[in-house]
PDB file of C-alpha atoms in Angstrom:
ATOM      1  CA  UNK M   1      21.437 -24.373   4.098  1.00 47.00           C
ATOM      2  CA  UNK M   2      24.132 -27.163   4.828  1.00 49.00           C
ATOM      3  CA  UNK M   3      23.376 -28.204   8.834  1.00 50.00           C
ATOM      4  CA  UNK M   4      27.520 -28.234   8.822  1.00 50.00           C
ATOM      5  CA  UNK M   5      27.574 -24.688   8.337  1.00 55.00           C
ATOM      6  CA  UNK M   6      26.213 -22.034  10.861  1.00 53.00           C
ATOM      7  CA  UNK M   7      24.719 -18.765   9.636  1.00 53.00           C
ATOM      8  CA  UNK M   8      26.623 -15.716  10.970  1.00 52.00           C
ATOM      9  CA  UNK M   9      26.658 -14.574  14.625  1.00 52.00           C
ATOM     10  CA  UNK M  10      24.328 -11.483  14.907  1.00 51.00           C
ATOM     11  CA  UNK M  11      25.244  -8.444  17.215  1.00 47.00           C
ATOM     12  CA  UNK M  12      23.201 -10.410  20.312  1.00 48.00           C
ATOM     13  CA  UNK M  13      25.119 -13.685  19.830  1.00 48.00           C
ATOM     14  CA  UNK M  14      28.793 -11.828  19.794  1.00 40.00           C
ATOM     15  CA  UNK M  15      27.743  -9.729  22.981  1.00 42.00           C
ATOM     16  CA  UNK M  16      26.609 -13.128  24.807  1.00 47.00           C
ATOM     17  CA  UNK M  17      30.218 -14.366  23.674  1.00 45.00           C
ATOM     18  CA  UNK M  18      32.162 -11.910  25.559  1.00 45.00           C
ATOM     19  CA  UNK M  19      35.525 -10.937  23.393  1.00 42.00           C
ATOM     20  CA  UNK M  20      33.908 -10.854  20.261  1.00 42.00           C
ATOM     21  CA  UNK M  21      31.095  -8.955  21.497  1.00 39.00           C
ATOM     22  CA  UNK M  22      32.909  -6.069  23.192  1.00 39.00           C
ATOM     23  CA  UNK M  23      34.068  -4.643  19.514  1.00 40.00           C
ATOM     24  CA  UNK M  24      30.495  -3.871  19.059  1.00 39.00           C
ATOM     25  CA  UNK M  25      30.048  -2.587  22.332  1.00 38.00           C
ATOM     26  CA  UNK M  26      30.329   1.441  21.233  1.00 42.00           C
ATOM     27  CA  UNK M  27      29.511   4.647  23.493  1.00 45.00           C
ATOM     28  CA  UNK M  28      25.773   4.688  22.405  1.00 48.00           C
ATOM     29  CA  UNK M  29      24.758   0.958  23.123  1.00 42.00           C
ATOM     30  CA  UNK M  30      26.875   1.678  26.572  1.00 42.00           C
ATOM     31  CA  UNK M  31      25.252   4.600  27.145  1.00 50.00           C
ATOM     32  CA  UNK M  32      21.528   2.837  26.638  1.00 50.00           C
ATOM     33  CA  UNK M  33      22.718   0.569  29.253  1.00 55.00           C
ATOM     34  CA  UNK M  34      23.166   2.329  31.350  1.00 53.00           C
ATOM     35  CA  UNK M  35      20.114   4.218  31.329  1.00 49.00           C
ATOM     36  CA  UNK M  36      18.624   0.619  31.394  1.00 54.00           C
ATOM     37  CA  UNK M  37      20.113   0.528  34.807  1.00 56.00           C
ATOM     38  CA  UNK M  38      18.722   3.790  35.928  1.00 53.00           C
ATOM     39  CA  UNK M  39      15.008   3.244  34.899  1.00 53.00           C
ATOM     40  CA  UNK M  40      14.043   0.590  37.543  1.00 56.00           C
ATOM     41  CA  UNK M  41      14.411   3.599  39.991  1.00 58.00           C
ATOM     42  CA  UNK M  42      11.866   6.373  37.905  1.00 57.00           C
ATOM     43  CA  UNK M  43       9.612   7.188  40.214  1.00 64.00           C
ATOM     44  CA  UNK M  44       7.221   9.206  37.873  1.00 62.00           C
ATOM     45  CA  UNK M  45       4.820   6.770  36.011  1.00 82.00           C
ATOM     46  CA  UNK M  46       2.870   8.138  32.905  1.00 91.00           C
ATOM     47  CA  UNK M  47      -0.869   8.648  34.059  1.00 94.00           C
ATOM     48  CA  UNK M  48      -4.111   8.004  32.329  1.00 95.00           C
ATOM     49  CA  UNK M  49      -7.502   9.876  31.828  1.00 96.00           C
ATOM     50  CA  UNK M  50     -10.224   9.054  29.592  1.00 97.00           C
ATOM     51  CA  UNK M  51     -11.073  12.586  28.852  1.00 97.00           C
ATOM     52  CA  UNK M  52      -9.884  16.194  28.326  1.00 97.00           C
ATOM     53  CA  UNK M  53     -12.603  17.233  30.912  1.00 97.00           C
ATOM     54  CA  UNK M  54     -11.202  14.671  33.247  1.00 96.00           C
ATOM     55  CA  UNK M  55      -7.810  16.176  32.977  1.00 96.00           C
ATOM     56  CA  UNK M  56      -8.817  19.412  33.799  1.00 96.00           C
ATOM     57  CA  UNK M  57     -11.205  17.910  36.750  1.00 94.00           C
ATOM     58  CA  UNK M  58      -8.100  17.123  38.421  1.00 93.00           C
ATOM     59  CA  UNK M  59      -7.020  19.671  41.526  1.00 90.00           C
ATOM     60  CA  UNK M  60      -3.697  21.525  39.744  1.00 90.00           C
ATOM     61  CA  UNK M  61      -2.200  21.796  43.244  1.00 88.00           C
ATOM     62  CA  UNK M  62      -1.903  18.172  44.185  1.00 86.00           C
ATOM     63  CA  UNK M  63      -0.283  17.615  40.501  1.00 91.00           C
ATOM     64  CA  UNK M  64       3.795  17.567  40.695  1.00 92.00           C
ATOM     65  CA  UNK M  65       5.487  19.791  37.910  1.00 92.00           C
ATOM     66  CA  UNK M  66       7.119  17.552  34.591  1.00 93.00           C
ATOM     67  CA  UNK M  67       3.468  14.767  35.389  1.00 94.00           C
ATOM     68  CA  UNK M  68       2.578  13.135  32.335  1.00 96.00           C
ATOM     69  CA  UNK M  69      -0.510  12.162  31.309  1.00 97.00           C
ATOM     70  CA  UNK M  70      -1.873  10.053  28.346  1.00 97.00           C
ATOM     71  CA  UNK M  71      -5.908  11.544  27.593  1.00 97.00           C
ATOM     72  CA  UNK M  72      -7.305   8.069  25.846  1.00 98.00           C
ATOM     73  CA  UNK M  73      -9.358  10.650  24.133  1.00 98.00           C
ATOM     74  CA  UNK M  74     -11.009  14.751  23.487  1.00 98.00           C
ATOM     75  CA  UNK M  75     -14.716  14.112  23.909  1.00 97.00           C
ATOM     76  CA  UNK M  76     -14.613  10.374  24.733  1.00 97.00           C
ATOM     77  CA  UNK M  77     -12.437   7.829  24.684  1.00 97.00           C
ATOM     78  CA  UNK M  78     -11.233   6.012  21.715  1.00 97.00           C
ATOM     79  CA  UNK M  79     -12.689   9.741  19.197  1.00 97.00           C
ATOM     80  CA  UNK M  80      -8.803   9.854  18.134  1.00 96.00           C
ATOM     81  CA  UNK M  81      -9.004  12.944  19.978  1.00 97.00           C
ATOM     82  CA  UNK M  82      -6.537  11.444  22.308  1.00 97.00           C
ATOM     83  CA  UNK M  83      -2.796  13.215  23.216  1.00 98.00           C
ATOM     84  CA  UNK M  84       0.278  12.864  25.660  1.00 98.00           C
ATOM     85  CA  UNK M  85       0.101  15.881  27.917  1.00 97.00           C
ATOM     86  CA  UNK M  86       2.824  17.415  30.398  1.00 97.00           C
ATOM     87  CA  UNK M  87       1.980  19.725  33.364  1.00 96.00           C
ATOM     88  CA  UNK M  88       3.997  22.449  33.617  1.00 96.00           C
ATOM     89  CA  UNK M  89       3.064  24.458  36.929  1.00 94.00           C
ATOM     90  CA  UNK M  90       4.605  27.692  36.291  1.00 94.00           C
ATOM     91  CA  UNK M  91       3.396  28.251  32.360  1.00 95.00           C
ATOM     92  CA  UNK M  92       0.917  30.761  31.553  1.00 94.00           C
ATOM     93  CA  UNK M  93       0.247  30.213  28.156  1.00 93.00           C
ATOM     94  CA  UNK M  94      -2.635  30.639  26.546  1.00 94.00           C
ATOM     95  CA  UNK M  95      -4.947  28.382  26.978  1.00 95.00           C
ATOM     96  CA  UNK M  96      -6.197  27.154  23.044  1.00 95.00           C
ATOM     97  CA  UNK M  97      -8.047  24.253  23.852  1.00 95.00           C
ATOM     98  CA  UNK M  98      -5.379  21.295  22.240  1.00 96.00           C
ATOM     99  CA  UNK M  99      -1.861  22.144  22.741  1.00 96.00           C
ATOM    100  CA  UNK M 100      -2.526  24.449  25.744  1.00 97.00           C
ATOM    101  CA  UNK M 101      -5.007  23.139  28.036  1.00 97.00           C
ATOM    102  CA  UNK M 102      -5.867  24.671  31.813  1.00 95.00           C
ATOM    103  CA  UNK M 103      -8.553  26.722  33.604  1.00 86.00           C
ATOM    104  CA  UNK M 104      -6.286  28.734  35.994  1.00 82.00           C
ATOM    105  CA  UNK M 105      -4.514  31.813  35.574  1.00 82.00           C
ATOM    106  CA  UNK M 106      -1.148  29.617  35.722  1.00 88.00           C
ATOM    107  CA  UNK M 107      -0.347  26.407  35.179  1.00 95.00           C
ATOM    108  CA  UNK M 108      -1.114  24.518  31.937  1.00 96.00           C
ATOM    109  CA  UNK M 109      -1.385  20.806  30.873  1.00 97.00           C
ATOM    110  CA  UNK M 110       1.258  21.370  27.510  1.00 97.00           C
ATOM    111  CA  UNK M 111       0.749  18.970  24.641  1.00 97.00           C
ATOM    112  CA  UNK M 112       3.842  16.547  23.730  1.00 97.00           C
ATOM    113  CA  UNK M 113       3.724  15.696  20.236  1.00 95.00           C
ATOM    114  CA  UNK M 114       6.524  15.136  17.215  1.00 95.00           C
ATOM    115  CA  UNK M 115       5.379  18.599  15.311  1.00 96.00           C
ATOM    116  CA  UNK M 116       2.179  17.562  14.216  1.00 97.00           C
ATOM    117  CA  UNK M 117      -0.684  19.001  14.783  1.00 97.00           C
ATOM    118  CA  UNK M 118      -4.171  17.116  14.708  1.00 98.00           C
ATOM    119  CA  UNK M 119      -7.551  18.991  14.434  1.00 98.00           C
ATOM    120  CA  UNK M 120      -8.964  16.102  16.965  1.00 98.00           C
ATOM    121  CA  UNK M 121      -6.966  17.156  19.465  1.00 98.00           C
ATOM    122  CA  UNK M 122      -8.870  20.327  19.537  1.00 98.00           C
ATOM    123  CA  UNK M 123     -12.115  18.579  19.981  1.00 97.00           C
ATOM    124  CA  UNK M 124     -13.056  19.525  16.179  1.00 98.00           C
ATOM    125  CA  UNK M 125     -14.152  15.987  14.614  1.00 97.00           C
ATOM    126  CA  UNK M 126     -16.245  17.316  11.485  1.00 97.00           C
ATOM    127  CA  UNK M 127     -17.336  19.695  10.018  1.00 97.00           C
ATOM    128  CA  UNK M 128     -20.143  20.852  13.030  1.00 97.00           C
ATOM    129  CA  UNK M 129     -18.015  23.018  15.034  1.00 96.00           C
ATOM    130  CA  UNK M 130     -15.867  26.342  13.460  1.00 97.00           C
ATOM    131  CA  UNK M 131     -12.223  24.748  13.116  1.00 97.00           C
ATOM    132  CA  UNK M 132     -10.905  28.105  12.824  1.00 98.00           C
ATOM    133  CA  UNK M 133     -10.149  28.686  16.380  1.00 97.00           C
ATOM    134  CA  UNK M 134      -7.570  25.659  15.723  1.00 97.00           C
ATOM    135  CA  UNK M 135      -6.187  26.056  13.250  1.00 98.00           C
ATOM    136  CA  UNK M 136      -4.843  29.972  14.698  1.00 97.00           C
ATOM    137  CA  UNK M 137      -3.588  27.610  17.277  1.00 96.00           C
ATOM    138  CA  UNK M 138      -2.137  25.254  14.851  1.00 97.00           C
ATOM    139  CA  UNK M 139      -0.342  27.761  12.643  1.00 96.00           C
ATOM    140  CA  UNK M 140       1.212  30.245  15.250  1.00 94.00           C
ATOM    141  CA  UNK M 141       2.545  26.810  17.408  1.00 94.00           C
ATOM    142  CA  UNK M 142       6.186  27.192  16.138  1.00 93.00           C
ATOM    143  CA  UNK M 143       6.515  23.821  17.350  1.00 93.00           C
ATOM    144  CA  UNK M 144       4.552  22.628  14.638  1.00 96.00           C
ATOM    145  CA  UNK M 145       5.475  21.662  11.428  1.00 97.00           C
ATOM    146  CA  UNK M 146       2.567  19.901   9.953  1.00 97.00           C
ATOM    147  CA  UNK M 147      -1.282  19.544  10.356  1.00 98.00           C
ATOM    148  CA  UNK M 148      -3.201  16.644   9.956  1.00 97.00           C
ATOM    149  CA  UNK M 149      -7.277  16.799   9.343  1.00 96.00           C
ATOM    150  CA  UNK M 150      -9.077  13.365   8.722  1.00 95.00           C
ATOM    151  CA  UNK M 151     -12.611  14.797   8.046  1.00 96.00           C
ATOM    152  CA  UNK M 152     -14.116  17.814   6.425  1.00 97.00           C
ATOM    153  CA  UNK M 153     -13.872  20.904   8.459  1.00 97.00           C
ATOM    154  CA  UNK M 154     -15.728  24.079   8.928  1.00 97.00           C
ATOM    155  CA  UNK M 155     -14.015  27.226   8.398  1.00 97.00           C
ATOM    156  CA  UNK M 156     -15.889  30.524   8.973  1.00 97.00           C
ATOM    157  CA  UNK M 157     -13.283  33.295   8.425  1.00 93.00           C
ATOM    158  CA  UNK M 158     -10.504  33.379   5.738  1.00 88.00           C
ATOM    159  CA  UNK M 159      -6.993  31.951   6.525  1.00 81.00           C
TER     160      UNK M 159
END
């Protein structure tokens, strides 16, 4: 490239230019900013817990409805057993033991996924423990779309 001539401005470099800029400025990108604005003052950070167990170790009644929760991972952390997790005080869901997790007879620590469901999440890493139980889980969750398994599996009843 010729040092005389200047590449194109990108989208950052016509927004730091003011007039130029504000063409590209469109209800989306003013919209983001101003969320922007608004997330210095969320008050609600995302929690951590190495463990399933250590999720439901915690005392349901000192945990604020909408908490989330990031389990590092089923059995220990790191087993890729690991999920994002919402607490949703008034549910009474089934409890399955991956997208539905909880002890009580109300309130339940829901799952937050993209529609795919993950056989590690359940606790079920190989093919030592019945994977049966969730896969029912799996199949009936409407929010699902797609399951994932990464190891051999033991089923024990027909599907």
């Amino acid at each position: 490239m010729n040092h005389s001539q200047q590449p194109p401005p990108n989208r950052r470099a016509l927004l730091a230019t003011g007039a130029g800029g504000l063409a590209l400025l469109t209800p989306a990108l003013l919209a983001s900013a101003a969320f922007a604005d608004e997330v210095s003052e969320l008050k609600d950070p995302v929690y951590e817990a190495a463990t399933v167990a250590e999720l439901l170790a915690v005392r349901p009644e000192k945990v604020p409805a909408g908490t989330l929760v990031r389990v590092a991972g089923y059995a220990a952390a790191g087993d890729g057993g690991g999920m994002l997790v919402r607490w949703d005080a008034e549910s009474a869901a089934a409890v399955n033991g991956g997208t539905v997790l909880g002890s009580g007879a109300k309130g339940r620590w829901l799952q937050v996924h993209r529609g795919v469901g993950d056989f590690r999440t359940f606790g079920v890493f190989d093919d030592k423990k019945p994977a049966d139980a969730a896969l029912d889980a799996m199949v009936n969750d409407p929010s699902i779309h797609r399951i994932e398994a990464h190891t051999d599996l033991l089923f024990v009843k027909r599907h």
